[in-house]
PDB file of C-alpha atoms and ligand atoms in Angstrom:
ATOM      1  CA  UNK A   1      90.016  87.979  86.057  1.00 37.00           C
ATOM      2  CA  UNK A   2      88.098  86.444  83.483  1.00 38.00           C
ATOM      3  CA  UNK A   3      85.957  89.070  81.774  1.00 41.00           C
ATOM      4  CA  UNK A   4      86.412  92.247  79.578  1.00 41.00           C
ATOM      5  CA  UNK A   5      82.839  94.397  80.603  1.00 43.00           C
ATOM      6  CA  UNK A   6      81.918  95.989  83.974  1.00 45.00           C
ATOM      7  CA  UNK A   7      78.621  95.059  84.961  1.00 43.00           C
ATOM      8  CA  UNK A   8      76.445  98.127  87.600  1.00 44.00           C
ATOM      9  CA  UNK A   9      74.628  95.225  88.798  1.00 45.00           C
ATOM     10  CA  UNK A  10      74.753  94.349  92.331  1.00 46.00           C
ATOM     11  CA  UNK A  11      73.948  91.001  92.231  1.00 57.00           C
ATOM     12  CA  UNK A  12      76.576  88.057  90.002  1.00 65.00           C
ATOM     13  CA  UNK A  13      78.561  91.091  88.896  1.00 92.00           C
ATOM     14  CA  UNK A  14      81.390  90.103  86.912  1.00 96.00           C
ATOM     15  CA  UNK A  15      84.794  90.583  87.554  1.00 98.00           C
ATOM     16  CA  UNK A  16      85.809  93.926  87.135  1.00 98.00           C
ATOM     17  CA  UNK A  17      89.408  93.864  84.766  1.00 98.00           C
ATOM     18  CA  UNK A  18      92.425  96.098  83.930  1.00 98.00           C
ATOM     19  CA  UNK A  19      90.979  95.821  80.377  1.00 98.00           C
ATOM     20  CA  UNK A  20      87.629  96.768  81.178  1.00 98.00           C
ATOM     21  CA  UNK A  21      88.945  99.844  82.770  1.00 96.00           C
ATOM     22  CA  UNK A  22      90.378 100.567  79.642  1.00 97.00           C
ATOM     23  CA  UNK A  23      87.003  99.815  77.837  1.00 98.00           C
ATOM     24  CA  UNK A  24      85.383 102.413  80.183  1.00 98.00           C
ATOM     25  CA  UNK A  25      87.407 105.448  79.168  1.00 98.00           C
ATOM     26  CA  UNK A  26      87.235 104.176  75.047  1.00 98.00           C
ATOM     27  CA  UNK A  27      82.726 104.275  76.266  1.00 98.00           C
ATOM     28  CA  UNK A  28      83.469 108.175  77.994  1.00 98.00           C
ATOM     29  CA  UNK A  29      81.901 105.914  81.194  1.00 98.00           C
ATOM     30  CA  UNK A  30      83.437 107.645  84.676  1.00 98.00           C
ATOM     31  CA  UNK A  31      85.110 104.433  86.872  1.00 98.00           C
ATOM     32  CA  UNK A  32      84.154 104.553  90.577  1.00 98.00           C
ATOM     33  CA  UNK A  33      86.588 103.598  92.858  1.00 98.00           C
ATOM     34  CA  UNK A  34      87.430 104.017  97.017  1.00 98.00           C
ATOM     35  CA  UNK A  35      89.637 102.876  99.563  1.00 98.00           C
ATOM     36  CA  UNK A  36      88.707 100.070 102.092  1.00 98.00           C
ATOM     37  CA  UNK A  37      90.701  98.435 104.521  1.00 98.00           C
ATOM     38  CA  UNK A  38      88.578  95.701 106.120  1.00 98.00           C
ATOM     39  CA  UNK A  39      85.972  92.524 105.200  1.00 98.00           C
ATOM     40  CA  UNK A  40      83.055  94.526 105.697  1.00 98.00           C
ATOM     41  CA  UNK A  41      83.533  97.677 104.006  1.00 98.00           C
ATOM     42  CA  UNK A  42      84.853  95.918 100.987  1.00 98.00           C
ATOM     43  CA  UNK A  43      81.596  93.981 101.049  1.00 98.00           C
ATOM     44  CA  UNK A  44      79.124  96.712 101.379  1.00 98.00           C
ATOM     45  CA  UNK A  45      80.961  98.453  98.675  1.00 98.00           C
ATOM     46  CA  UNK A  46      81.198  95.933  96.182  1.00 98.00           C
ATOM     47  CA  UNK A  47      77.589  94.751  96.380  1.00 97.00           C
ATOM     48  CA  UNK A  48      76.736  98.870  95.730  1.00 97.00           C
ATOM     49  CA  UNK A  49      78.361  98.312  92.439  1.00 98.00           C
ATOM     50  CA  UNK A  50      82.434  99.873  92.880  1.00 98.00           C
ATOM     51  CA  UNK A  51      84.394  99.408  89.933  1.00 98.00           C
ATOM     52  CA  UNK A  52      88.112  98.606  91.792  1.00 98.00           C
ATOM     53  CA  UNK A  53      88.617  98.881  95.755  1.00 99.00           C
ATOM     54  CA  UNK A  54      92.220 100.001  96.042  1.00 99.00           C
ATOM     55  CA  UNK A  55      93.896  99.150  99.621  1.00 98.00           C
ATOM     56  CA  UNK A  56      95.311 102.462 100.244  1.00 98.00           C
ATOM     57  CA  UNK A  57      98.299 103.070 102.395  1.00 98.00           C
ATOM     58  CA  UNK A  58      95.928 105.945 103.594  1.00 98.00           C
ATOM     59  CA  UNK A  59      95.480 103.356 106.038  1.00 98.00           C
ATOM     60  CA  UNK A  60      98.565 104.339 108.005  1.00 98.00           C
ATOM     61  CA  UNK A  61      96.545 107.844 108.789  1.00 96.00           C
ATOM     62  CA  UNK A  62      92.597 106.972 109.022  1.00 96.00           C
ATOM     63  CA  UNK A  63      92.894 103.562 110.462  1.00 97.00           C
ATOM     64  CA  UNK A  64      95.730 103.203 112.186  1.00 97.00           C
ATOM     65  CA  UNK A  65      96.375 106.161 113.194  1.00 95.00           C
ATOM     66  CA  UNK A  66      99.884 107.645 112.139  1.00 96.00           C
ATOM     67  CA  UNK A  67     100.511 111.300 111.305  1.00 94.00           C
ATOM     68  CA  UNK A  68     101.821 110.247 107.482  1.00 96.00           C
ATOM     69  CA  UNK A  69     101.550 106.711 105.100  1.00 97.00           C
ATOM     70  CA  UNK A  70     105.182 106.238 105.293  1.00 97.00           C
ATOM     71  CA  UNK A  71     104.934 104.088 109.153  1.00 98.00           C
ATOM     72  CA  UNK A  72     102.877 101.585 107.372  1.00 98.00           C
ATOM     73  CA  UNK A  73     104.471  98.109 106.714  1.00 98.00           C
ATOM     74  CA  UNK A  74     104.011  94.932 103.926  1.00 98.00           C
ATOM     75  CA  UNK A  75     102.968  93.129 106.228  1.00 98.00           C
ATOM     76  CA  UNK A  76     100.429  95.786 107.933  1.00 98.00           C
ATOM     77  CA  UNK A  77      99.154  96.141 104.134  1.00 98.00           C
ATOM     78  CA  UNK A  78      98.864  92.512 103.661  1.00 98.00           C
ATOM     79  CA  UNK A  79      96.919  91.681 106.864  1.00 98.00           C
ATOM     80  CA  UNK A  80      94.433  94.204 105.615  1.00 98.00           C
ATOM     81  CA  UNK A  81      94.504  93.481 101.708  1.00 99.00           C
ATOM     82  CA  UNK A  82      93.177  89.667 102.460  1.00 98.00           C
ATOM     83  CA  UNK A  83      90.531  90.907 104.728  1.00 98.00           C
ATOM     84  CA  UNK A  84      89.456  93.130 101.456  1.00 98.00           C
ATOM     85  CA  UNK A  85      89.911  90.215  99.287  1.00 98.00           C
ATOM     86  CA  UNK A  86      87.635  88.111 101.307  1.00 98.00           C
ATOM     87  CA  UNK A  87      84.561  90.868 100.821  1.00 98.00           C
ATOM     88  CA  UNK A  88      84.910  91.821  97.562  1.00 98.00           C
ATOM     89  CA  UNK A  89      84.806  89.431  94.441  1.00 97.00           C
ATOM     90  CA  UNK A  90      83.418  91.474  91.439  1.00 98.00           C
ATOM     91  CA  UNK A  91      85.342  94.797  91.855  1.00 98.00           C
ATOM     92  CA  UNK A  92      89.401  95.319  91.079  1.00 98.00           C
ATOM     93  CA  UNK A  93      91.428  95.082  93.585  1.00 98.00           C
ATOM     94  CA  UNK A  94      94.191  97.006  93.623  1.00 99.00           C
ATOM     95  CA  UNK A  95      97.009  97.217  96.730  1.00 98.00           C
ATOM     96  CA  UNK A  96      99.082 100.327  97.476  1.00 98.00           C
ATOM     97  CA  UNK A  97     102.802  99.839  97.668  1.00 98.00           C
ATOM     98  CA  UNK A  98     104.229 100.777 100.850  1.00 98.00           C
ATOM     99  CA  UNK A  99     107.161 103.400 101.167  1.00 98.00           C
ATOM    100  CA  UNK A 100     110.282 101.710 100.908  1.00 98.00           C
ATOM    101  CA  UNK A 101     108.588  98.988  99.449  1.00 98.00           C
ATOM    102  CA  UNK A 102     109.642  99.363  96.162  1.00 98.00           C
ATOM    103  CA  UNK A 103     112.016 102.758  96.160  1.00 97.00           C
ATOM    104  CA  UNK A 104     115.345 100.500  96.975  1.00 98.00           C
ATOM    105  CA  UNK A 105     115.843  98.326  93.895  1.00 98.00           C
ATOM    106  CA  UNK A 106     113.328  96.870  90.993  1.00 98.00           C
ATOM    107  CA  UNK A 107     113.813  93.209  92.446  1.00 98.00           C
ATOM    108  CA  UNK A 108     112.249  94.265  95.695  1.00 98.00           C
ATOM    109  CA  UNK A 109     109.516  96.034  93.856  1.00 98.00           C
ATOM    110  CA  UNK A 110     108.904  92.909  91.544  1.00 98.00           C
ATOM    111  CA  UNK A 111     109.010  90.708  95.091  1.00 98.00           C
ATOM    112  CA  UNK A 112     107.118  92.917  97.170  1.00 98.00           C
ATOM    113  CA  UNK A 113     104.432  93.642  93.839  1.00 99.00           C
ATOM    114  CA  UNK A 114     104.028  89.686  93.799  1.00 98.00           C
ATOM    115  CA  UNK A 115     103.206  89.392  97.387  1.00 98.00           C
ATOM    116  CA  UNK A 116     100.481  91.307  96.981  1.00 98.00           C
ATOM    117  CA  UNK A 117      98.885  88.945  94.259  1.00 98.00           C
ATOM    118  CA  UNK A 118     100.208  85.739  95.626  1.00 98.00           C
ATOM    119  CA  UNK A 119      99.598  86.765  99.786  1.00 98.00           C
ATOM    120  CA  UNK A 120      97.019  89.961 100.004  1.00 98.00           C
ATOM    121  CA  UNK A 121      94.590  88.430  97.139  1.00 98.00           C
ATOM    122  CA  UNK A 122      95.091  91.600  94.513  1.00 98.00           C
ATOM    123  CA  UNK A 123      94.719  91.802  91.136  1.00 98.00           C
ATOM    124  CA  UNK A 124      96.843  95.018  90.669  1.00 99.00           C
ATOM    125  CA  UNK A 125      99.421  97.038  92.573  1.00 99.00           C
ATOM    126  CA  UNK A 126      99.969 100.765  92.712  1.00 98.00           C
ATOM    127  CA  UNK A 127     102.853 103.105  93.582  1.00 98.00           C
ATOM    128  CA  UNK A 128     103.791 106.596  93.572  1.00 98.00           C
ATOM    129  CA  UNK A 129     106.244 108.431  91.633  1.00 98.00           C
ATOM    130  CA  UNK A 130     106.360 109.349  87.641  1.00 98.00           C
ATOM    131  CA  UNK A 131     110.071 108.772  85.600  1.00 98.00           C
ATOM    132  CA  UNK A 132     111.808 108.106  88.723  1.00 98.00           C
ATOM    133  CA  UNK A 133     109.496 104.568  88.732  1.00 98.00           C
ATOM    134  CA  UNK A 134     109.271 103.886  85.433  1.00 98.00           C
ATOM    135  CA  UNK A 135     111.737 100.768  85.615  1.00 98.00           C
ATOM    136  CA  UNK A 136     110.071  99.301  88.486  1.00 98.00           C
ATOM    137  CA  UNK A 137     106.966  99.764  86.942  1.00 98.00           C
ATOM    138  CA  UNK A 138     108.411  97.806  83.562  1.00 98.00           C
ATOM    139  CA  UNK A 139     109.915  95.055  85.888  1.00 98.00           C
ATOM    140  CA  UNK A 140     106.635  95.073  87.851  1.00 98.00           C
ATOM    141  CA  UNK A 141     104.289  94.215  84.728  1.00 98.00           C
ATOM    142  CA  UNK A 142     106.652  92.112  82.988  1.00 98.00           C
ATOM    143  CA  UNK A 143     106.107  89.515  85.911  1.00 98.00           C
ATOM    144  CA  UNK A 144     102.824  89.877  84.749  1.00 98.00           C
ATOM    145  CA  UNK A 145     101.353  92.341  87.599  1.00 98.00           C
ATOM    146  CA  UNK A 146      99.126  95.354  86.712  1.00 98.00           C
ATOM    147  CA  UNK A 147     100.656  98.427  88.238  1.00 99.00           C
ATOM    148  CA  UNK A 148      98.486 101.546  88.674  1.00 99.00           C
ATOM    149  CA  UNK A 149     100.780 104.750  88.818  1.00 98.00           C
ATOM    150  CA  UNK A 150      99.835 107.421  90.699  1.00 98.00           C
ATOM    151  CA  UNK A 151     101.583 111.428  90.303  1.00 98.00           C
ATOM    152  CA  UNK A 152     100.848 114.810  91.457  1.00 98.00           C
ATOM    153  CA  UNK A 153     100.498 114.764  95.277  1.00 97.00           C
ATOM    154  CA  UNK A 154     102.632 111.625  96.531  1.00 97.00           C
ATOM    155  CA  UNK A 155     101.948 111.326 100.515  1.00 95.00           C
ATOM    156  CA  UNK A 156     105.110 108.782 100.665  1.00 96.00           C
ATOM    157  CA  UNK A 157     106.918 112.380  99.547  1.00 95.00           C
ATOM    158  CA  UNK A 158     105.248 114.580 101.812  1.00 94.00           C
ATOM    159  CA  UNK A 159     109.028 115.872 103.390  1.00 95.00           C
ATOM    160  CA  UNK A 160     110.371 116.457  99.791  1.00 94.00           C
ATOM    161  CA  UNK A 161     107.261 117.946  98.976  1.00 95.00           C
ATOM    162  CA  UNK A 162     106.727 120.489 102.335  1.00 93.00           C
ATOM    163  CA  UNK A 163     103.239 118.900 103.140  1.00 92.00           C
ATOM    164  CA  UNK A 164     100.307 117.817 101.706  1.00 91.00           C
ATOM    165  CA  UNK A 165     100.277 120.841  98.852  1.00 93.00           C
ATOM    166  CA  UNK A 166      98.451 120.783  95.555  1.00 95.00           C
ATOM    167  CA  UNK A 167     101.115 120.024  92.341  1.00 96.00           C
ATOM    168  CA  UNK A 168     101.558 121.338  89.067  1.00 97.00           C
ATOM    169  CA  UNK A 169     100.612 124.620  89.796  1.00 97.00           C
ATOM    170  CA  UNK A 170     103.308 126.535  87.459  1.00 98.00           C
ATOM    171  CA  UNK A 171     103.534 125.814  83.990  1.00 98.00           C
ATOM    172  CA  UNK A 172     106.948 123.946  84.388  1.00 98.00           C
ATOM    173  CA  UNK A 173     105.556 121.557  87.332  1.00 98.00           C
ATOM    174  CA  UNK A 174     102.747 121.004  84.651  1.00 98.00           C
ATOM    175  CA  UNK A 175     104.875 120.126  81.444  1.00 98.00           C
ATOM    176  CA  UNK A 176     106.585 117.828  84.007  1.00 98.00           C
ATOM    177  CA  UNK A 177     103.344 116.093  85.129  1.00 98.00           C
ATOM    178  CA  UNK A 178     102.098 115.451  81.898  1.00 98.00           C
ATOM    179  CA  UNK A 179     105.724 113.914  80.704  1.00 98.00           C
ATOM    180  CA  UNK A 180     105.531 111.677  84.043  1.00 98.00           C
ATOM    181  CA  UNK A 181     102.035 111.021  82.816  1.00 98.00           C
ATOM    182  CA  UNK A 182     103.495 109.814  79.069  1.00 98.00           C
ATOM    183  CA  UNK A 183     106.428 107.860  80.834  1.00 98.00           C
ATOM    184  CA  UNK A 184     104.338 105.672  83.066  1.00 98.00           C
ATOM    185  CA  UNK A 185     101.686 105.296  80.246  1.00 98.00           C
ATOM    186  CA  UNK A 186     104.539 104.290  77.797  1.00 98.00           C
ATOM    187  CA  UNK A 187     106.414 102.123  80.891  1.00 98.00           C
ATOM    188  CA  UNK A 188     102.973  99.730  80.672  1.00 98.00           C
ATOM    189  CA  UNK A 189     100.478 101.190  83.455  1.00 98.00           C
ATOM    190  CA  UNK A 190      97.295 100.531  83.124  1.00 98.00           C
ATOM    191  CA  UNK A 191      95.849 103.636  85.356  1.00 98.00           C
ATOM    192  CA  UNK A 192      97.121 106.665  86.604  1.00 98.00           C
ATOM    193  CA  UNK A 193      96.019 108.569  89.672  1.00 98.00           C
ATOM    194  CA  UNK A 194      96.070 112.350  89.346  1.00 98.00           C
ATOM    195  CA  UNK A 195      96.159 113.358  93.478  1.00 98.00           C
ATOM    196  CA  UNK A 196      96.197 117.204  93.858  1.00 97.00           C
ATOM    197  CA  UNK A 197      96.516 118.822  90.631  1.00 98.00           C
ATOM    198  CA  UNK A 198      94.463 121.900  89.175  1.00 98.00           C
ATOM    199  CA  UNK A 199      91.441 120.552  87.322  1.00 98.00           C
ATOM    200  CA  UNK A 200      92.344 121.887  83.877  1.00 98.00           C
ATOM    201  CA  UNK A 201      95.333 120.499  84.109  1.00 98.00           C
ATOM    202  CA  UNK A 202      94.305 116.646  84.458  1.00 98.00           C
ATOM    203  CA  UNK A 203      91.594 117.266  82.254  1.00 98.00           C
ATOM    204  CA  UNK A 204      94.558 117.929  79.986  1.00 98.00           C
ATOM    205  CA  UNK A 205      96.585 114.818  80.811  1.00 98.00           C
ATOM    206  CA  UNK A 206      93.557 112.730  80.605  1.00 98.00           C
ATOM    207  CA  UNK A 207      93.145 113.696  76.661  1.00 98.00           C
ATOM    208  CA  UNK A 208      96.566 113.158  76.427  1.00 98.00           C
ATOM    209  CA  UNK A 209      97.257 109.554  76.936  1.00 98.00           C
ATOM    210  CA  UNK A 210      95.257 106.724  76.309  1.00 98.00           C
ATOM    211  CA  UNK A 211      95.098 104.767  80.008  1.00 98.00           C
ATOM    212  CA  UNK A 212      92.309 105.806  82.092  1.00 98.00           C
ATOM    213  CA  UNK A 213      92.815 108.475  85.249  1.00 98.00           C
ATOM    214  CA  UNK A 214      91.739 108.639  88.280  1.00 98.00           C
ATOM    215  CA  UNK A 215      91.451 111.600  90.070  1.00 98.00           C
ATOM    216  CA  UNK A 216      91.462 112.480  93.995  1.00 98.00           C
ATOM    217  CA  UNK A 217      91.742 116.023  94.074  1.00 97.00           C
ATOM    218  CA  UNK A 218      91.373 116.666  90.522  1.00 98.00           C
ATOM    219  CA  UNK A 219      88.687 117.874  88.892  1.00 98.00           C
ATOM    220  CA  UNK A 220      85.557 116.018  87.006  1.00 98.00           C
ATOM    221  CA  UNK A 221      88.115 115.382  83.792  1.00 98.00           C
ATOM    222  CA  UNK A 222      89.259 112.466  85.111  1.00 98.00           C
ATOM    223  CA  UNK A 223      88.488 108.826  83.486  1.00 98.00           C
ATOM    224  CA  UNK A 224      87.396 107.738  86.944  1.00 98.00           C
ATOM    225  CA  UNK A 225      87.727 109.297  90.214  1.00 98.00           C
ATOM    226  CA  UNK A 226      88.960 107.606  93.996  1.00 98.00           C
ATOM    227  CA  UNK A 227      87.866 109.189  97.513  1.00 98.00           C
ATOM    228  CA  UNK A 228      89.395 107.502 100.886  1.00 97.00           C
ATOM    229  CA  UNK A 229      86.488 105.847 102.136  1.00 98.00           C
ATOM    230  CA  UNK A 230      86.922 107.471 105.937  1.00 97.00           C
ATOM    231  CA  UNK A 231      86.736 110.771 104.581  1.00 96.00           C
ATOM    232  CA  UNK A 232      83.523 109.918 102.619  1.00 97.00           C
ATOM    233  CA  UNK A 233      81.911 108.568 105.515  1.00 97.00           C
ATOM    234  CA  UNK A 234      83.079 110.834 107.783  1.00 95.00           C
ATOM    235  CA  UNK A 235      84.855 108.340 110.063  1.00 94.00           C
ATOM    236  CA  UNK A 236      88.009 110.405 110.125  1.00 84.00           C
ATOM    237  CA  UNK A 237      88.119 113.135 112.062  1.00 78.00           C
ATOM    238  CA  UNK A 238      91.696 114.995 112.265  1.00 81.00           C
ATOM    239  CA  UNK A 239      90.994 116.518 109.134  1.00 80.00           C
ATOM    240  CA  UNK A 240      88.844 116.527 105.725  1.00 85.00           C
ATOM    241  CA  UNK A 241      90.551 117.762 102.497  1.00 87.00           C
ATOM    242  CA  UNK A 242      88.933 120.048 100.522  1.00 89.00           C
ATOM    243  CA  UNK A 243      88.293 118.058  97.800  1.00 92.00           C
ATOM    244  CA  UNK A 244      86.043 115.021  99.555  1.00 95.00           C
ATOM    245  CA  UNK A 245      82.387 114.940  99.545  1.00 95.00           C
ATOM    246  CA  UNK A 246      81.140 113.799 102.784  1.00 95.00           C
ATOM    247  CA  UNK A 247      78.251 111.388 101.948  1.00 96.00           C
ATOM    248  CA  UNK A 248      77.892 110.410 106.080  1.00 95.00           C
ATOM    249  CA  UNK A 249      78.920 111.257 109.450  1.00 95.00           C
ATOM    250  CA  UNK A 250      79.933 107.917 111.134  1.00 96.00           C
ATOM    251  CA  UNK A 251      81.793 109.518 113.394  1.00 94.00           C
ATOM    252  CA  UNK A 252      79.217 111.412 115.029  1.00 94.00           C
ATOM    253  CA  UNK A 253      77.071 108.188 114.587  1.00 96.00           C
ATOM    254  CA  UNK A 254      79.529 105.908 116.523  1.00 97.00           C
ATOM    255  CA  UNK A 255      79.525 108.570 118.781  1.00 96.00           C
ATOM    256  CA  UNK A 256      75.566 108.417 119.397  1.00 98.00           C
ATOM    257  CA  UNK A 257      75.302 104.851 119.566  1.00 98.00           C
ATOM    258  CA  UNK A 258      78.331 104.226 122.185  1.00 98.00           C
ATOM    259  CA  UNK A 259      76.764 106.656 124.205  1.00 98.00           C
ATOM    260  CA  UNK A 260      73.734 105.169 124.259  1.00 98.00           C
ATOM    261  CA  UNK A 261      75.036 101.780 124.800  1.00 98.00           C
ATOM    262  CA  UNK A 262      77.227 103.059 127.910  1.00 98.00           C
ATOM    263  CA  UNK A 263      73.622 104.577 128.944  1.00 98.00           C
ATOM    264  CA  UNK A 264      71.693 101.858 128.448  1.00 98.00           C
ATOM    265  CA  UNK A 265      73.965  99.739 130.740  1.00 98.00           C
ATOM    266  CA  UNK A 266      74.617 102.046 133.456  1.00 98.00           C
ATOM    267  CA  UNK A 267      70.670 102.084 134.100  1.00 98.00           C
ATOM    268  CA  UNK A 268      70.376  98.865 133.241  1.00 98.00           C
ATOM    269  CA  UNK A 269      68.060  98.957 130.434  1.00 98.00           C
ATOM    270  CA  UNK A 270      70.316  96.543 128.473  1.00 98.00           C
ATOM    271  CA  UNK A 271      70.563  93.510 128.006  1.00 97.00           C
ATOM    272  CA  UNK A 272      66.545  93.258 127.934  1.00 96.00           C
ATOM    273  CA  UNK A 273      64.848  90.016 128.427  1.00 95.00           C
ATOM    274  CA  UNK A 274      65.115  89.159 124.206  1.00 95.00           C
ATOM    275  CA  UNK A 275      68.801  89.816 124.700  1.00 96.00           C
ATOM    276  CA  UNK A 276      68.712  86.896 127.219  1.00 96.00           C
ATOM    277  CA  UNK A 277      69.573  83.457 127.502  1.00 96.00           C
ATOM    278  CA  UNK A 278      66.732  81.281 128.983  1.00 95.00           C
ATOM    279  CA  UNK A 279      67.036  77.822 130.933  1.00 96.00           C
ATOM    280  CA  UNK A 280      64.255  75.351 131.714  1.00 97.00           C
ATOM    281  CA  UNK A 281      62.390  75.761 134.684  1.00 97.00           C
ATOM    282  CA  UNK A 282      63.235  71.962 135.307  1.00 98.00           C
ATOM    283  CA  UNK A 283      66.955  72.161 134.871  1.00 98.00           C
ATOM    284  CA  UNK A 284      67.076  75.260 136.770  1.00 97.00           C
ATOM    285  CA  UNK A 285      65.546  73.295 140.025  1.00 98.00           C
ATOM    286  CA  UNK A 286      67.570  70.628 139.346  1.00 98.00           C
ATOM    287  CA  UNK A 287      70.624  73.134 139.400  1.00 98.00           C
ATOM    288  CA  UNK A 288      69.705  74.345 142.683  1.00 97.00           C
ATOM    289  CA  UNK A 289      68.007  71.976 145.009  1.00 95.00           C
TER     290      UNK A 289
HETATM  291  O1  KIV B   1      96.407 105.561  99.920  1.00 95.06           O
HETATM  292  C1  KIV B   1      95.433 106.020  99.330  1.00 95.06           C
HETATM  293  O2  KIV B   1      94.298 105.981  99.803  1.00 95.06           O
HETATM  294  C2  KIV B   1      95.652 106.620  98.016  1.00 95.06           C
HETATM  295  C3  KIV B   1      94.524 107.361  97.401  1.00 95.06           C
HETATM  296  C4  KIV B   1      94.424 108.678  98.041  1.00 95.06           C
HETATM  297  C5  KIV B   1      94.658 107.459  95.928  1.00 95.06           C
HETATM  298  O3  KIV B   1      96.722 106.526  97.499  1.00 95.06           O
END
């Protein structure tokens, strides 16, 4: 990470930074971010100009196909963080901290935060939870790792919370998200994701501490906002939250073109002769005589 600006160039961006993120809310400029979870994607979405690609444990549910993010391993989020790491070089990377990765003490969050730096090619981690995180998320950065936080809907909590609900819909759940908001500012983050939470209110938060927020789910007062990329594109098709734009429908896309394929090869209109390998009249009569 070498430089402080973020450049909307597509072509020899700089690196995008924790401190430029910073420098983005300070300008009023919105940060862009999605989800990917593969060398391509990452790619195509860092040449359009993303600000940070966060590996999202989403990836349990839209590409690996698990009812909830809690099935999802390190080592699942690893495999899938380098392939990231190898497509994108300008935007910040950011990997999502598995359930149970750092929950069970602060020296397996430190270890499990490193591995993402040292083996999955991030620049930042992120985990959920507000007070109940704050000392991981000091042990976390004073190893010298970026931690994102990320309150209001927590998937990993989805039992404790009785589903994928909005949060801080009562006054008290509010007063409560903004302190969680404080704590993690105050415990070092450098973001915050606001997932869920009535517009107003993380408007509200947003004016209230200093690190940039990104919301899913949240309203246009966010610093920045983060869609799952799936969703977006309309590769996932169990469900679509009410929140996500659909720019694409990939699904019905693959659908079209696998269809066509199978088509195309039941009446043997592929492979055509350009999708052919020739061989030399000469060798072929020496091949056969
Ligand atoms: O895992 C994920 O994709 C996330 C985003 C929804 C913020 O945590």
């Amino acid at each position: 990470m070498s430089t402080t600006t973020i450049s909307t160039s597509t072509s020899q961006r700089k690196k995008v930074t924790t401190l430029a993120f910073r420098q983005k809310k300070e300008r009023g400029e919105a940060i862009a971010m999605l989800t990917a979870y593969d060398y391509p994607t990452a790619m195509a979405m860092d040449r359009a100009g993303i600000d940070s690609i966060l590996v999202g444990d989403s990836l349990a549910m839209v590409a690996l196909g698990y009812e909830n993010t809690l099935p999802v391993t390190m080592d699942e989020m690893l495999h899938h963080a380098r392939a990231v790491s190898r497509g994108a070089k300008s935007a910040l990377l950011v990997g999502d901290m598995p359930f149970m990765s750092y929950q069970i003490s602060t020296e397996e969050a430190v270890r499990n935060a490193g591995r993402f730096l040292q083996q999955g090619g991030m620049d930042a981690v992120k985990l959920e939870g507000g007070r109940e995180r704050a000392d991981a998320v000091r042990a976390i950065i004073s190893a010298g790792i970026p931690v994102m936080g990320h309150i209001g809907l927590t998937p990993q909590s989805v039992h404790q919370l009785g589903g994928f609900r909005a949060q801080g819909k009562t006054a008290a759940a509010a007063k409560r998200l903004l302190e969680d908001a404080k704590i993690l500012e105050d415990a070092g983050a450098f973001s915050l994701v606001l997932e869920s939470v009535p517009a107003r209110l993380a408007e509200f938060i947003s004016k209230q501490i200093s690190i940039p927020t990104i919301g899913i789910g949240a309203g246009a007062g966010c610093d920045g906002q983060v869609l799952v990329t799936n969703d977006l594109l309309g590769l996932f098709d169990r469900f679509t939250p009410k929140f996500v734009k659909q720019y694409a429908n990939f699904h019905a896309e693959m659908n079209k073109a696998f269809a066509e394929y199978i088509d195309d090869v039941e009446t043997k209109k592929f492979p055509a002769v350009e999708h052919t390998v020739e061989m030399s009249d000469d060798e072929w009569n020496e091949f056969v005589k």
